[in-house]
Amino acid sequence: MNILMLSSTFPYPPTRGGTQVRTFNLLKYLSQRHTVTLATQREGDVTDAEVAGLRDCVDHLAIFERPPDSGTTGIFKKIQRFGRFLQQGTPPNVLNRYSVEMQTWVDNWVEARKCDVITCEHSVNEIYVRSHFQKQLKTIVNVHSSIYATCQNQLATGISENSLREKINLPLLRRYEQSYCAKFSAIVATTEEDKIQLQEFNPNSEIRVIPNGVDLVSFPNRTTDPGGHRLIFIGAMDNLANIDAVCFFSNEVLPEIQKLYPDATFDIVGSHPVPEVLALDQKPGINVIGRVPSMVRYLDQATVCVVPMRTGFGIKNKTLEAMAAGVPVVASDRGLEGLAVDGANHTLRALRANKSAEYVTAISQLFDHPHLRSELSDNGRQLVETEFTWDIAGKSYEQVCLGSLF
């Protein structure tokens, strides 16, 4: 097949965040078997070496400059953008990334019949797919996570940046998600939960669940348990859900842990830490490390990986990567979404916690019992090896592209 993949997020190197990881690994799988063209946008921190690295992974790479972010402009511009949301139905965060130059290029590529399939790697790229494209080629949206469900969850948990704005946006996001999905031959979600949400909006649509995966070469199973009382969180630190997670854990859980284990530390590892996260570095035992070439070194040194997410939908790469590396995981319901890790019918693969006291209990159990750490380490790795590799995900994505959904 000739496949055109659209990603306004530059997906290389695949260590920048969850969106990049999923996009790159699916692209890598497909490009080994088909002719893949990627249209993407270059942000200011993307180097020429990274462009060259991505170019080696595809047959053709079309790069466009990311439009200037209008999200920080004055009140008049914000009102203007919201007015467009009301009238046109497209959210401001989608319009912010929209490139007329990229749209023209996509239109010409499709018009010239240079592709059999067009995929949107994250729903934000749906804007480039016109309704009539469906008549001449397969159109796929790889949603990553429902923006309506995410907004709804942020309101329910009280962690929205602006709850009044989100309450106004919620019905508009519902309308938007229902509308854009109708343009696609097939919809891909990462979890059953998202599939149910999207199916409600689009009962006649073909929706396939393709979970995230892990590159087992990049995340080898560690050979030794370091012991100690070292906690870690991994993830992009300019992401709202991640920011909330580490602030919640640092302020409400870690002090209680340190009462029991005074030497306990908490490493926050991930790119672009915002000021709110950087400020945590001043607290006892907390190390804000920022972006690193490889997470593996830091995972190998950790006693336990915590995933205290209170919002954010979809399977979390951070959870899978920690399991692949053999690090015991303590995580919330959100952090374990889409994973069978506990319960009467499942092998114990992670410990679940949602409240502060539950985190303290679960982490204490792991600190105190090496055999429990070993059990979770072995079982977590086995789960990833059998169900959550990028080869498994890539094969399923290829079937969607070919039109063999079931």
XYZ file of C-alpha atoms in Angstrom:
406
model
C 0.000 0.000 0.000
C 0.856 3.661 -0.340
C 0.104 5.149 3.077
C -0.006 8.849 3.943
C 0.365 9.446 7.681
C -0.460 12.857 9.178
C 1.092 13.989 12.460
C 1.261 17.640 13.451
C 3.432 16.398 16.343
C 7.000 15.634 15.223
C 7.349 11.940 16.187
C 11.107 11.663 16.559
C 12.928 10.725 18.659
C 10.227 8.544 20.211
C 11.083 9.708 23.729
C 9.326 13.084 23.713
C 5.912 11.888 24.906
C 3.139 9.335 24.489
C 1.825 10.740 21.205
C 5.272 10.603 19.619
C 5.964 7.096 20.903
C 2.752 5.648 19.474
C 3.045 7.483 16.171
C 6.684 6.580 15.588
C 6.355 2.896 16.379
C 3.275 2.376 14.205
C 5.017 4.302 11.426
C 8.136 2.164 11.836
C 6.140 -1.077 11.562
C 4.186 0.004 8.484
C 7.232 1.406 6.696
C 8.891 -2.016 6.764
C 6.059 -3.449 4.666
C 4.551 -0.564 2.724
C 5.409 2.761 1.110
C 4.915 5.366 3.829
C 4.801 9.134 3.416
C 4.723 11.248 6.573
C 3.487 14.843 6.679
C 4.460 16.485 9.945
C 5.295 19.817 11.557
C 8.608 20.972 12.917
C 8.723 22.759 16.231
C 11.522 25.038 17.372
C 13.386 22.412 19.404
C 13.592 19.858 16.583
C 17.184 19.519 15.385
C 18.473 18.817 11.880
C 19.857 15.497 13.146
C 16.372 14.513 14.351
C 14.917 15.427 10.958
C 17.548 13.242 9.291
C 16.779 10.389 11.694
C 13.066 10.533 10.923
C 13.714 10.812 7.180
C 15.528 7.472 7.294
C 12.370 5.814 8.658
C 9.991 6.696 5.809
C 9.936 6.719 2.029
C 8.978 10.383 1.842
C 8.977 13.084 4.522
C 7.087 16.361 4.106
C 7.867 18.877 6.861
C 5.980 22.084 7.583
C 6.661 24.782 10.140
C 4.409 24.711 13.206
C 2.186 27.824 13.159
C 2.883 30.267 16.018
C 0.910 29.358 19.133
C -1.968 31.809 19.511
C -2.926 30.372 22.893
C -1.009 33.063 24.768
C -2.554 36.048 22.991
C -4.867 38.643 24.529
C -8.479 38.358 25.598
C -9.849 39.628 22.277
C -8.062 36.890 20.327
C -9.258 34.254 22.785
C -12.862 35.426 22.418
C -12.407 35.375 18.638
C -11.095 31.781 18.745
C -13.965 30.663 20.969
C -16.400 32.295 18.534
C -14.931 30.198 15.742
C -15.344 27.113 17.947
C -19.047 27.932 18.355
C -19.585 28.615 14.659
C -17.308 26.096 12.956
C -17.219 23.378 15.629
C -13.422 22.995 15.677
C -11.666 23.450 19.051
C -8.998 26.158 19.437
C -6.226 23.615 20.138
C -6.886 22.052 16.714
C -7.031 25.408 14.923
C -3.799 26.493 16.641
C -1.864 23.756 14.836
C -3.590 24.177 11.487
C -1.267 24.945 8.580
C -2.746 26.163 5.297
C 0.468 25.107 3.566
C 0.159 21.574 4.929
C -3.519 21.450 3.945
C -2.698 22.424 0.370
C 0.006 19.776 0.211
C -2.364 17.073 1.549
C -5.097 18.090 -0.904
C -2.675 17.882 -3.829
C -1.237 14.532 -2.662
C -4.704 12.983 -2.414
C -5.889 14.590 -5.648
C -2.873 13.113 -7.463
C -3.908 9.689 -6.069
C -0.502 9.112 -4.501
C -1.954 7.191 -1.543
C -4.394 4.351 -0.926
C -4.778 5.108 2.772
C -4.572 8.257 4.856
C -4.121 8.029 8.634
C -4.434 10.780 11.233
C -2.039 10.044 14.082
C -4.024 11.672 16.899
C -7.441 13.227 16.440
C -5.984 16.755 16.225
C -4.950 15.922 12.638
C -8.520 15.199 11.505
C -8.775 18.794 10.269
C -6.666 17.924 7.198
C -9.027 15.171 6.027
C -11.888 16.432 3.882
C -15.225 14.637 3.868
C -15.009 13.666 0.207
C -11.657 11.846 0.704
C -13.657 8.797 1.846
C -14.961 8.303 -1.677
C -11.531 7.608 -3.147
C -9.377 6.110 -0.377
C -9.384 4.569 3.080
C -9.460 7.230 5.827
C -8.379 6.318 9.366
C -8.247 8.353 12.560
C -6.033 7.003 15.326
C -7.777 8.863 18.149
C -5.279 8.168 20.991
C -7.931 9.319 23.518
C -11.398 10.853 23.476
C -11.111 14.601 24.094
C -14.733 14.739 25.241
C -14.163 11.983 27.811
C -10.920 13.627 28.948
C -12.637 16.987 29.493
C -15.505 15.280 31.303
C -13.059 13.445 33.568
C -11.076 16.603 34.361
C -14.263 18.337 35.432
C -15.335 15.348 37.527
C -11.973 15.165 39.331
C -11.666 18.930 39.770
C -8.275 19.288 38.114
C -9.318 21.343 35.085
C -7.183 24.433 34.414
C -10.368 26.468 33.951
C -13.521 24.665 35.051
C -15.934 27.344 33.780
C -14.370 27.220 30.334
C -14.436 23.415 30.283
C -18.099 23.316 31.340
C -18.896 25.528 28.363
C -16.630 23.477 26.084
C -17.984 20.048 27.064
C -21.126 19.989 24.839
C -19.102 21.598 22.037
C -16.474 18.861 22.285
C -19.202 16.237 22.167
C -20.557 17.788 18.969
C -17.044 18.057 17.527
C -16.052 14.455 18.256
C -19.308 13.147 16.821
C -18.870 15.279 13.704
C -15.252 14.600 12.788
C -15.504 10.822 13.294
C -18.087 10.664 10.521
C -15.367 11.520 7.970
C -13.457 8.300 8.538
C -13.708 4.787 7.146
C -12.280 3.406 10.382
C -11.604 4.669 13.898
C -8.827 3.355 16.140
C -8.905 3.710 19.941
C -6.389 2.569 22.551
C -8.821 1.110 25.124
C -12.255 -0.487 25.323
C -13.370 2.468 27.446
C -12.602 4.896 24.643
C -14.217 2.574 22.102
C -17.466 2.596 24.094
C -17.394 6.404 24.232
C -16.703 6.785 20.513
C -19.262 4.096 19.585
C -21.912 6.056 21.462
C -21.232 9.021 19.201
C -20.848 6.924 16.054
C -22.927 3.719 16.366
C -22.385 2.763 12.719
C -18.634 3.317 12.656
C -16.031 0.578 12.528
C -13.941 1.022 15.679
C -10.868 -1.099 16.438
C -9.039 -1.124 19.775
C -5.255 -1.171 19.317
C -3.398 -0.742 22.614
C -0.035 0.928 22.957
C 3.093 -1.180 23.031
C 6.708 -1.214 24.133
C 9.946 -1.642 22.208
C 11.412 -4.540 24.192
C 14.904 -3.828 22.854
C 14.785 -0.263 24.193
C 13.287 -1.420 27.503
C 15.109 -4.634 28.470
C 14.119 -6.482 31.621
C 16.497 -5.487 34.400
C 18.600 -8.239 35.914
C 18.799 -7.023 39.520
C 16.473 -5.456 42.072
C 18.207 -2.351 43.490
C 16.186 -2.439 46.712
C 16.128 0.784 48.708
C 13.327 3.351 48.822
C 13.595 5.095 45.452
C 10.394 6.101 43.650
C 10.119 7.282 40.047
C 7.600 8.878 37.699
C 8.268 9.080 33.954
C 6.479 11.195 31.343
C 6.406 14.520 29.511
C 6.243 17.192 32.187
C 4.352 19.827 30.216
C 1.316 17.527 30.022
C -1.562 18.601 32.284
C -2.383 15.082 33.474
C 1.274 14.362 34.320
C 1.685 17.707 36.082
C -1.337 16.987 38.251
C -0.072 13.470 38.985
C 3.379 14.498 40.249
C 2.041 17.481 42.215
C -0.570 15.305 43.903
C 1.994 12.648 44.730
C 4.678 15.104 45.895
C 2.360 17.118 48.115
C 0.010 14.484 49.512
C 1.682 11.080 49.325
C 5.464 11.461 49.516
C 5.508 13.284 52.897
C 3.581 10.366 54.410
C 5.982 7.885 52.838
C 8.959 9.823 54.212
C 7.544 9.621 57.732
C 7.949 5.845 57.466
C 11.063 5.835 55.254
C 13.047 9.068 55.844
C 15.495 8.246 53.031
C 12.745 7.827 50.400
C 13.334 9.800 47.203
C 11.156 10.649 44.217
C 12.657 11.139 40.733
C 10.537 12.992 38.170
C 11.948 12.137 34.751
C 10.556 13.653 31.567
C 10.927 16.478 29.066
C 9.830 20.114 29.416
C 9.114 20.381 33.149
C 6.925 23.460 33.695
C 7.605 25.921 36.556
C 5.054 24.180 38.778
C 7.014 20.943 38.418
C 10.454 22.570 38.707
C 9.364 24.053 42.036
C 8.941 20.513 43.424
C 12.712 20.086 43.218
C 12.972 22.252 46.350
C 11.098 19.677 48.431
C 13.111 17.101 50.435
C 13.928 13.975 48.467
C 12.480 15.155 45.133
C 14.683 15.289 42.022
C 13.253 16.932 38.879
C 15.553 15.487 36.225
C 13.956 16.625 32.955
C 14.519 15.058 29.559
C 17.006 12.188 29.344
C 18.383 10.191 26.385
C 16.947 6.966 27.810
C 14.510 6.253 30.612
C 15.993 2.787 31.173
C 18.916 3.953 33.301
C 16.575 5.720 35.710
C 14.022 2.910 35.752
C 16.764 0.403 36.547
C 17.718 2.404 39.648
C 14.136 2.719 40.935
C 12.585 0.536 43.611
C 9.020 1.339 42.522
C 7.454 3.269 39.639
C 4.363 5.277 40.577
C 1.682 6.294 38.064
C -0.673 8.448 40.178
C -2.806 9.726 37.279
C -6.114 11.328 38.198
C -7.094 12.166 34.622
C -6.035 11.274 31.075
C -7.542 8.426 29.073
C -5.949 5.562 27.195
C -3.269 2.994 27.991
C -0.281 4.737 29.544
C 3.059 4.159 27.855
C 4.758 4.987 31.146
C 3.031 2.058 32.852
C 3.940 -0.388 30.097
C 7.540 0.829 29.897
C 8.051 0.405 33.646
C 6.590 -3.111 33.490
C 8.797 -3.967 30.513
C 11.858 -2.809 32.451
C 10.875 -5.060 35.352
C 10.050 -2.228 37.755
C 7.154 -2.872 40.173
C 4.278 -0.455 39.544
C 1.829 1.256 41.898
C -0.804 3.093 39.881
C -4.291 4.566 39.896
C -7.300 3.337 37.934
C -6.371 5.871 35.229
C -2.759 4.722 35.241
C -3.871 1.098 34.794
C -6.622 1.705 32.242
C -6.836 -1.070 29.672
C -4.560 -3.425 31.637
C -5.633 -6.626 33.428
C -3.341 -6.468 36.435
C -5.360 -7.639 39.435
C -8.625 -9.218 40.513
C -9.817 -12.778 41.013
C -9.271 -13.865 37.406
C -5.896 -12.228 36.792
C -2.308 -12.681 37.856
C -1.115 -9.856 40.118
C 0.938 -7.558 37.891
C 0.702 -4.179 39.659
C -0.695 -2.675 42.856
C -3.667 -0.324 42.570
C -4.068 2.901 44.564
C -6.226 5.988 44.191
C -6.186 7.669 47.590
C -3.146 8.868 49.521
C -3.458 6.175 52.189
C -3.735 3.476 49.516
C -0.465 4.661 47.923
C 1.284 4.613 51.282
C 0.086 1.066 51.986
C 0.983 -0.293 48.542
C 4.414 1.359 48.404
C 5.223 0.201 51.942
C 4.356 -3.371 50.973
C 6.794 -3.217 48.074
C 9.538 -1.503 50.054
C 9.301 -4.163 52.773
C 8.830 -7.330 50.707
C 11.428 -8.219 48.026
C 9.419 -11.298 47.032
C 6.406 -9.116 46.151
C 8.636 -6.833 44.096
C 9.994 -9.864 42.264
C 6.490 -11.204 41.611
C 5.272 -7.930 40.102
C 8.490 -7.543 38.125
C 8.198 -10.977 36.493
C 4.443 -10.805 35.902
C 4.524 -7.273 34.521
C 7.259 -8.116 32.042
C 5.396 -11.231 30.914
C 2.222 -9.218 30.321
C 4.057 -6.765 28.086
C 5.860 -9.507 26.145
C 2.638 -11.387 25.352
C 0.157 -8.567 24.774
C 1.764 -5.128 24.453
C 4.605 -5.007 21.953
C 4.711 -2.614 19.017
C 4.869 -5.580 16.630
C 1.476 -6.736 17.933
C 0.050 -3.207 17.674
C 1.608 -2.631 14.257
C 0.146 -5.833 12.819
C -3.334 -4.822 14.017
C -2.900 -1.328 12.550
C -1.822 -2.833 9.242
C -5.040 -4.900 9.194
C -7.089 -1.722 9.668
C -5.223 -0.058 6.809
C -5.855 -3.062 4.599
C -9.531 -2.947 5.482
C -9.546 -6.281 7.347
C -11.020 -4.997 10.593
C -12.126 -8.275 12.114
